[in-house]
Coordinates of C-alpha atoms in Angstrom, one line a residue:
X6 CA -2.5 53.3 -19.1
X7 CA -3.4 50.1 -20.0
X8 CA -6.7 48.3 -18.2
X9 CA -6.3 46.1 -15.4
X10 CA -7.6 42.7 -15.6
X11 CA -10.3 42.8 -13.4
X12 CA -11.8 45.6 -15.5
X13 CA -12.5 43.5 -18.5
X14 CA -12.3 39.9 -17.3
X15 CA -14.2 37.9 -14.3
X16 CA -11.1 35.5 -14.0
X17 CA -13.2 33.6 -10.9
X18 CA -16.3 32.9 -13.3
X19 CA -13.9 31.8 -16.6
X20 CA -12.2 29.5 -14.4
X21 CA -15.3 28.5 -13.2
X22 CA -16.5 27.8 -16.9
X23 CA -13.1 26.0 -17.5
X24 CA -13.6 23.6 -14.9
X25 CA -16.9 22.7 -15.8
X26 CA -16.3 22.6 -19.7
X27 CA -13.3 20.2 -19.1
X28 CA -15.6 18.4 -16.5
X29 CA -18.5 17.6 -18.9
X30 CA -16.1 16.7 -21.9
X31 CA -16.7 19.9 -24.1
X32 CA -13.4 20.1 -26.1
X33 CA -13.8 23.1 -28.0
X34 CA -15.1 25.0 -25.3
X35 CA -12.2 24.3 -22.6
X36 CA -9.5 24.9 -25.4
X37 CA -11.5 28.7 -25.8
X38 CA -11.3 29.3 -22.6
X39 CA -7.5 28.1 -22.2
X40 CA -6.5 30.3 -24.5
X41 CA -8.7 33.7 -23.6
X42 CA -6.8 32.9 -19.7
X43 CA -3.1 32.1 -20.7
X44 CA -2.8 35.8 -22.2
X45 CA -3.6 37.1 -18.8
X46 CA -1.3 34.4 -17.0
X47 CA 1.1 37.0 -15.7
X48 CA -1.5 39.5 -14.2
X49 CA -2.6 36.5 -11.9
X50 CA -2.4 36.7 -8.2
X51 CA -0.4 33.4 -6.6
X52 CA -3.6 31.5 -5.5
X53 CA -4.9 32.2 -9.0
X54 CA -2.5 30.9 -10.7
X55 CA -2.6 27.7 -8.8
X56 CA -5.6 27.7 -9.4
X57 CA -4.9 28.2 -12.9
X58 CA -2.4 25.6 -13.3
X59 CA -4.5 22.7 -11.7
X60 CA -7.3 23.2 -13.8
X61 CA -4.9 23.7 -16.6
X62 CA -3.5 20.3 -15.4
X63 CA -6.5 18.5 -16.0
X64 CA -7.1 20.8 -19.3
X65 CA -4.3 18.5 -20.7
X66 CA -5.8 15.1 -19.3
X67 CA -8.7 15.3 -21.0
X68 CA -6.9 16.0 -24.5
X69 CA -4.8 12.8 -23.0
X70 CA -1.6 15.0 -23.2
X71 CA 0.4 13.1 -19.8
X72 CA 3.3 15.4 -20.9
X73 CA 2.1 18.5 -20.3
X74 CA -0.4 17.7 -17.6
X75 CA 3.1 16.6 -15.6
X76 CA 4.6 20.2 -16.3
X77 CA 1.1 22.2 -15.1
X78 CA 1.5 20.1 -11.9
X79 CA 5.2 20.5 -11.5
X80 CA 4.9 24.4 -11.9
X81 CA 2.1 24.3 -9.3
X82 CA 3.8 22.4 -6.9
X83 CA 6.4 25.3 -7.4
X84 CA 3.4 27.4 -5.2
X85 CA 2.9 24.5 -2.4
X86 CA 3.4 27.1 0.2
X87 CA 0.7 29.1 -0.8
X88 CA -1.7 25.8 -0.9
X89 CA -5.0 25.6 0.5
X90 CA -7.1 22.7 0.9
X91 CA -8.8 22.9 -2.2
X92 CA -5.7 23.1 -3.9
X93 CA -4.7 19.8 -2.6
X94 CA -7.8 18.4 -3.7
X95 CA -7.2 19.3 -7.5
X96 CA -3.7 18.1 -7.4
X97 CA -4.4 15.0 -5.6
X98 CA -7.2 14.1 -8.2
X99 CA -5.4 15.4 -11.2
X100 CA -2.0 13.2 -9.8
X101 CA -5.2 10.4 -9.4
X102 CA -6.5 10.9 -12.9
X103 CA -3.0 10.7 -14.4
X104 CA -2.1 7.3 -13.0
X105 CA -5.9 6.0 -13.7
X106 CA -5.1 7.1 -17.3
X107 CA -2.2 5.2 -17.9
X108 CA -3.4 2.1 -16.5
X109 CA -1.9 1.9 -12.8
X110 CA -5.2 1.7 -10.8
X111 CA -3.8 0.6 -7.6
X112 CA -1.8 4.6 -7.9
X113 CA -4.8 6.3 -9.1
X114 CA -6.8 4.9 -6.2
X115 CA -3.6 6.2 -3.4
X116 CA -4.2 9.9 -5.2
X117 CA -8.0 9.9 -4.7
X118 CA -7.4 9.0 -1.5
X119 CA -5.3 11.2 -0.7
X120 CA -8.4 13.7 -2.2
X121 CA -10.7 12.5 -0.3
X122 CA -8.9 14.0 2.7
X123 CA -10.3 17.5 1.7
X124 CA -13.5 16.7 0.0
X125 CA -15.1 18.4 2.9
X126 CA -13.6 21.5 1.5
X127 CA -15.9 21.7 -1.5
X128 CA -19.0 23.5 -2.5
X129 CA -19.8 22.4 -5.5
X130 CA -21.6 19.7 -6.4
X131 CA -20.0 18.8 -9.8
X132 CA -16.8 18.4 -7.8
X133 CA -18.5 15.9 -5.1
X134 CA -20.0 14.0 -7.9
X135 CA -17.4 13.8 -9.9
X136 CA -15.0 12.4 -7.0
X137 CA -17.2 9.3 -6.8
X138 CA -17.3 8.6 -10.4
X139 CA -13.9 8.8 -10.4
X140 CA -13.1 6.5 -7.4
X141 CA -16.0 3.9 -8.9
X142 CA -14.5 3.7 -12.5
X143 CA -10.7 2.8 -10.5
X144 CA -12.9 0.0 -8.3
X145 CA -14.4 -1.0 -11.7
X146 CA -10.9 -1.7 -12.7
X147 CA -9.3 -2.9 -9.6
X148 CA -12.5 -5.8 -10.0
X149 CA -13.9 -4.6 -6.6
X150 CA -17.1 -4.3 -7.8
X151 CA -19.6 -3.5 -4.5
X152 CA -17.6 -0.6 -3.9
X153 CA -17.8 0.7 -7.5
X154 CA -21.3 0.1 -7.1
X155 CA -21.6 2.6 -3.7
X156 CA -19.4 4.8 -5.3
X157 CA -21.5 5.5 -8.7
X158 CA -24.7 5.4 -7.1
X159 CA -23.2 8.4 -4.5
X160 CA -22.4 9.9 -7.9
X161 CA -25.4 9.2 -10.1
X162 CA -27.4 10.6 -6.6
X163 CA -25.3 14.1 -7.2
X164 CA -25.8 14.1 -10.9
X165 CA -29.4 13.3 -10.9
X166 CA -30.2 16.8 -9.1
X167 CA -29.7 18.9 -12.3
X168 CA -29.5 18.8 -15.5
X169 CA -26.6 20.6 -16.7
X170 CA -25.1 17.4 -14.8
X171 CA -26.6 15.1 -17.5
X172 CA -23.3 14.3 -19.0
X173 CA -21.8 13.2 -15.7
X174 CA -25.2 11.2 -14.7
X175 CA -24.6 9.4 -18.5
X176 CA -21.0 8.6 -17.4
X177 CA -22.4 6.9 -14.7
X178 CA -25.1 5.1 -15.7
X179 CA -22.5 3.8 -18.5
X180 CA -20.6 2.8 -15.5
X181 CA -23.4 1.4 -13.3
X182 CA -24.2 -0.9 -16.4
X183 CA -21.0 -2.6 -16.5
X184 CA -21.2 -3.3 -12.9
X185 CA -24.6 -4.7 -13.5
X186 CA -22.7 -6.5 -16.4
X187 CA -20.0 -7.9 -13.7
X188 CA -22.9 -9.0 -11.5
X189 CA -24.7 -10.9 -14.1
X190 CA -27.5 -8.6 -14.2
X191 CA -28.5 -8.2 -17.5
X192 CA -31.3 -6.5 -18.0
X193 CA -30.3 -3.6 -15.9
X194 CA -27.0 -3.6 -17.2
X195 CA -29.1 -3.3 -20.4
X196 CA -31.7 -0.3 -19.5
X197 CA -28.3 1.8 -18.0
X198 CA -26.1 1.4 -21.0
X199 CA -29.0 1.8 -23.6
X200 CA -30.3 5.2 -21.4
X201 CA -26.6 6.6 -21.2
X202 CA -26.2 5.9 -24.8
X203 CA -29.3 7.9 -25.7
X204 CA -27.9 11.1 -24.1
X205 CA -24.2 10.8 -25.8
X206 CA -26.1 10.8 -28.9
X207 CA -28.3 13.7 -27.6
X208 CA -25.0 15.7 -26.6
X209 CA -23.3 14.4 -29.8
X210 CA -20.0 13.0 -27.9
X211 CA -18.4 10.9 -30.1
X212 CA -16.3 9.2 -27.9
X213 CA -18.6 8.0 -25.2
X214 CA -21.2 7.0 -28.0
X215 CA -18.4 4.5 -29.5
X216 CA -17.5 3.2 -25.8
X217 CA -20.9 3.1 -24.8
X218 CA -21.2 1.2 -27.7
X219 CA -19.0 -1.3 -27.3
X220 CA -19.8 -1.9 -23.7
X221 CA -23.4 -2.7 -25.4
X222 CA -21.4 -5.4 -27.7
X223 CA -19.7 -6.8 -24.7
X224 CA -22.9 -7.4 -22.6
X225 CA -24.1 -9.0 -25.5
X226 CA -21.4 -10.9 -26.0
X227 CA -21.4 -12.3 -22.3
X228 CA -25.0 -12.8 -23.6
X229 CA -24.3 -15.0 -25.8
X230 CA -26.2 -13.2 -28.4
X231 CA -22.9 -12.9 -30.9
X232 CA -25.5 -11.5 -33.6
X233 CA -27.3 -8.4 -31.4
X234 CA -23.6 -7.9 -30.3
X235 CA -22.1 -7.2 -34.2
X236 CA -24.4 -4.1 -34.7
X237 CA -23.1 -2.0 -31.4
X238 CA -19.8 -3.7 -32.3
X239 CA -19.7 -1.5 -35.5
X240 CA -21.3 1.7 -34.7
X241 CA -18.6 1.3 -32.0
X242 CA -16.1 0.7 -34.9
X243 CA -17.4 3.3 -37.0
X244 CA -15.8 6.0 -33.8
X245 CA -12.5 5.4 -35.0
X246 CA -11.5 5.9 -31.4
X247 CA -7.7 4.5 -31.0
X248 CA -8.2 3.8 -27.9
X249 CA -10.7 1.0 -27.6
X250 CA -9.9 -0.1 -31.5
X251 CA -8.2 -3.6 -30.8
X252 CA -10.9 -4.3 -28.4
X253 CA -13.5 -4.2 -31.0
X254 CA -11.7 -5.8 -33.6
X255 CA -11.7 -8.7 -31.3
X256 CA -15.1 -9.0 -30.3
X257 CA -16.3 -8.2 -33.7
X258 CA -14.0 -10.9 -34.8
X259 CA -14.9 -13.8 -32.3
X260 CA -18.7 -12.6 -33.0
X261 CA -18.8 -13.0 -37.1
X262 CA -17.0 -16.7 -36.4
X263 CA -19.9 -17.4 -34.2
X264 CA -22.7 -16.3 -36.3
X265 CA -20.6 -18.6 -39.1
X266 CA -19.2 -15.6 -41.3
X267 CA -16.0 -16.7 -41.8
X268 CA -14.9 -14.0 -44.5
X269 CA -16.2 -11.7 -42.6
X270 CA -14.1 -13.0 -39.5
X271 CA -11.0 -13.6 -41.3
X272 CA -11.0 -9.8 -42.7
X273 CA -11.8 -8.3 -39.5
X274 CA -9.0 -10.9 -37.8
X275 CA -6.7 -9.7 -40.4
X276 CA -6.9 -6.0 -39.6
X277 CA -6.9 -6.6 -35.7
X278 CA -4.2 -8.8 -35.7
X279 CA -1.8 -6.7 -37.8
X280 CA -2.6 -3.4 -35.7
X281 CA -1.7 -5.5 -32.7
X282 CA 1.7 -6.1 -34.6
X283 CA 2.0 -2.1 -35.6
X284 CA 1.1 -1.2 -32.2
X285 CA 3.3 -3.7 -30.3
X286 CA 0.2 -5.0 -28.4
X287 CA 1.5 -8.4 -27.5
X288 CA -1.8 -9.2 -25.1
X289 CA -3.9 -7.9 -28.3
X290 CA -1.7 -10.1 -30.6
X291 CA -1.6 -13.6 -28.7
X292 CA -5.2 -12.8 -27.9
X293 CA -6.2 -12.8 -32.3
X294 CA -3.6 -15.6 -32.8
X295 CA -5.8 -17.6 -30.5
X296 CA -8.7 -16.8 -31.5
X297 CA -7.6 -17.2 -35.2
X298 CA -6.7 -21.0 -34.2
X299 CA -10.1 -21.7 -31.9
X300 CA -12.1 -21.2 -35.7
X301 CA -9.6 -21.4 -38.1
X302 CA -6.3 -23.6 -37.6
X303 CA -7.3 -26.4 -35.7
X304 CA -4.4 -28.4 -35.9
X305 CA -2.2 -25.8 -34.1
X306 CA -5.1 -25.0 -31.6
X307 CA -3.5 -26.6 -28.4
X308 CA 0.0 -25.5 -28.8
X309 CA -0.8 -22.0 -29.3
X310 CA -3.4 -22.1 -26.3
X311 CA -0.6 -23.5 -24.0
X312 CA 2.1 -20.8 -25.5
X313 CA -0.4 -18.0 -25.0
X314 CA -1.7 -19.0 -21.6
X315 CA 1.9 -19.6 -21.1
X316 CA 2.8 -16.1 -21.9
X317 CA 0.0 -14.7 -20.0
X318 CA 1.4 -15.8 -16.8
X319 CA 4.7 -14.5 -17.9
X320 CA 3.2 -11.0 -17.6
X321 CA 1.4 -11.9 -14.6
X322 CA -2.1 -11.0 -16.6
X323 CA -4.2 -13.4 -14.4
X324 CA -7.9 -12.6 -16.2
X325 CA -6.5 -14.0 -19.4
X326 CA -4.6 -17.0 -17.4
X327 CA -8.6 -17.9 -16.0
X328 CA -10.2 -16.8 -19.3
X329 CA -8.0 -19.1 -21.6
X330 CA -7.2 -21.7 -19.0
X331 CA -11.0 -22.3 -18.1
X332 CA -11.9 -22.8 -22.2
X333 CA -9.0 -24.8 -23.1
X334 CA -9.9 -27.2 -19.6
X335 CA -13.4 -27.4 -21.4
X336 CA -11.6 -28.7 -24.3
X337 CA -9.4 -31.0 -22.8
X338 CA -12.4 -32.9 -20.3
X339 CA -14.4 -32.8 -23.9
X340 CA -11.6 -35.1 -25.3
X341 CA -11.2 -37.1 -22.0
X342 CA -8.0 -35.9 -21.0
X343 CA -8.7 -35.2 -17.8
X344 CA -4.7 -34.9 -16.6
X345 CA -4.5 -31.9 -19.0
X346 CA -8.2 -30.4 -18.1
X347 CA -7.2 -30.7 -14.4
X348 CA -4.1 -28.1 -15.0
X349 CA -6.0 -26.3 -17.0
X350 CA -8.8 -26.5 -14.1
X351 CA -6.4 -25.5 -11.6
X352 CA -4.5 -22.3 -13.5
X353 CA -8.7 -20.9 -13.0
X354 CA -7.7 -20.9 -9.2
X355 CA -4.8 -18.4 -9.2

């Protein structure tokens, strides 16, 4: 006869390990352990495989595979009868993380929500932490900083009590810096993204060191300090992470015209603006045609401005209406056309 499974496997303290590993970013590990459980899949009990299937879930978010992160939660909700309230935590926050992932914020926020219901139903700290990083990294993006702010410090509170939570606590501080960015406090925003930076380097995670990174080149940026920004701006590049590319291109670009490198700029512009094109980026691609013609091709400057601010409200994309507007107003009261600034002006309001 062959051996049951709970003589040779503790399938409560794998799945334990699973969540954790996917939890604290560790690739390699989680794909291990995914593996060593989906041979035993059919020996599961029904709560285990729920179990099983919501961690699996967010097995696929983190490799950023929305397909199959759809089907684990699909073939869970096949099991809703058999639901507890944990289970309906880890499918509201995977449903939450999905949306956050592709960019709908206002969704991702209605899912965590909807987990918060039966946060109460946890014991494990991790979890409770990692709730309030994810709820203050969808305020980040919703632009409701203060409660981003209560949200990571709730988290970084958690995180701070252990340090196999140093990961999470890195995330956070990474977070807590662009908040501190948002509120124009520099020098803090400084200390938390240089701190969280040191331990992704420690823990060798290549994607947070690029991000962290380029959030260094961006407070620099808002600095004003184009040429401490270029450095993080490269190591950043240097990632190859898809994800954030364009973004670096264009502040690495705006930054070499500032610190008067124009070949520099004009290659950099050159491979931003055609992976725009290839990638059918059309925010990415009006934003490096304007650029290009703020340092490059004067002559056309206020007719692309107006067609790319123009386009911006098209898409209803209201920080680059302000962003763009408030420049070109600058431009047009420089010149003493005060008709044209006062549009401008007023397209800042909306």
């Amino acid at each position: 006869m062959g051996r049951n499974l709970s003589d040779h496997l503790d399938i409560a303290a794998l799945m334990d390990n699973w969540s954790v590993s996917i939890q604290l970013d560790k690739k390699d590990a989680a794909a291990t352990i995914h593996k060593e459980l989906k041979k035993h899949i059919n020996e599961f009990d029904v709560e285990k495989l729920i179990t099983y299937l919501l961690f699996e879930s967010r097995y696929y978010l983190m490799q950023k595979d929305a397909e199959n992160t759809a089907i684990s939660l699909d073939n869970a909700k096949t099991h809703q009868d058999h639901f507890h309230d944990t289970h309906r935590y880890f499918l509201h926050l995977a449903e939450g993380i999905l949306f956050y992932d592709e960019g709908n914020y206002q969704k991702a926020l209605h899912y965590f929500e909807n987990a918060e219901n039966y946060i109460d139903q946890l014991d494990n700290p991790i979890d409770i932490g990692e709730f309030h990083l994810r709820k203050a990294m969808t305020y980040y993006f919703l632009d409701i900083t203060n409660l981003s702010v209560l949200h990571s410090a709730r988290a970084a509170k958690v995180f701070k009590s252990s340090k196999r939570m140093e990961f999470l606590l890195a995330r956070t501080q990474m977070l807590q810096g662009l908040n501190y960015i948002d509120q124009l406090n520099y020098e803090l925003a400084e200390k938390y993204l240089l701190t969280a930076l040191t331990t992704f380097e420690k823990n060798e995670n290549q994607n947070f060191i690029s991000s962290t990174n380029l959030n260094l080149g961006v407070l620099y940026v808002k600095r004003d300090l184009p040429a401490t920004a270029i450095p993080y701006l490269n190591a950043a590049l240097q990632g190859k992470q898809k994800r954030i590319l364009l973004k670096i291109l264009y502040l690495l670009t705006d930054c070499y015209w500032k610190t008067n490198q124009p070949s520099k700029a004009i290659e950099v512009y050159k491979e931003g603006f055609q992976a725009s094109i290839e990638e059918n980026n059309m925010t990415k691609k009006w934003e490096f045609a304007m650029l290009h013609k703020k340092y490059e091709d004067r002559l056309n400057f206020e007719i692309v401005w107006q067609e790319g601010i123009h386009y911006f409200q098209g898409v209803e994309d209201i920080y680059n209406v302000r962003r763009f507007s408030k420049e070109l107003a600058q431009y047009y009261t420089d010149n003493n056309q005060h008709d044209l600034a006062m549009k401008y002006y007023l397209l800042t309001l909306t």
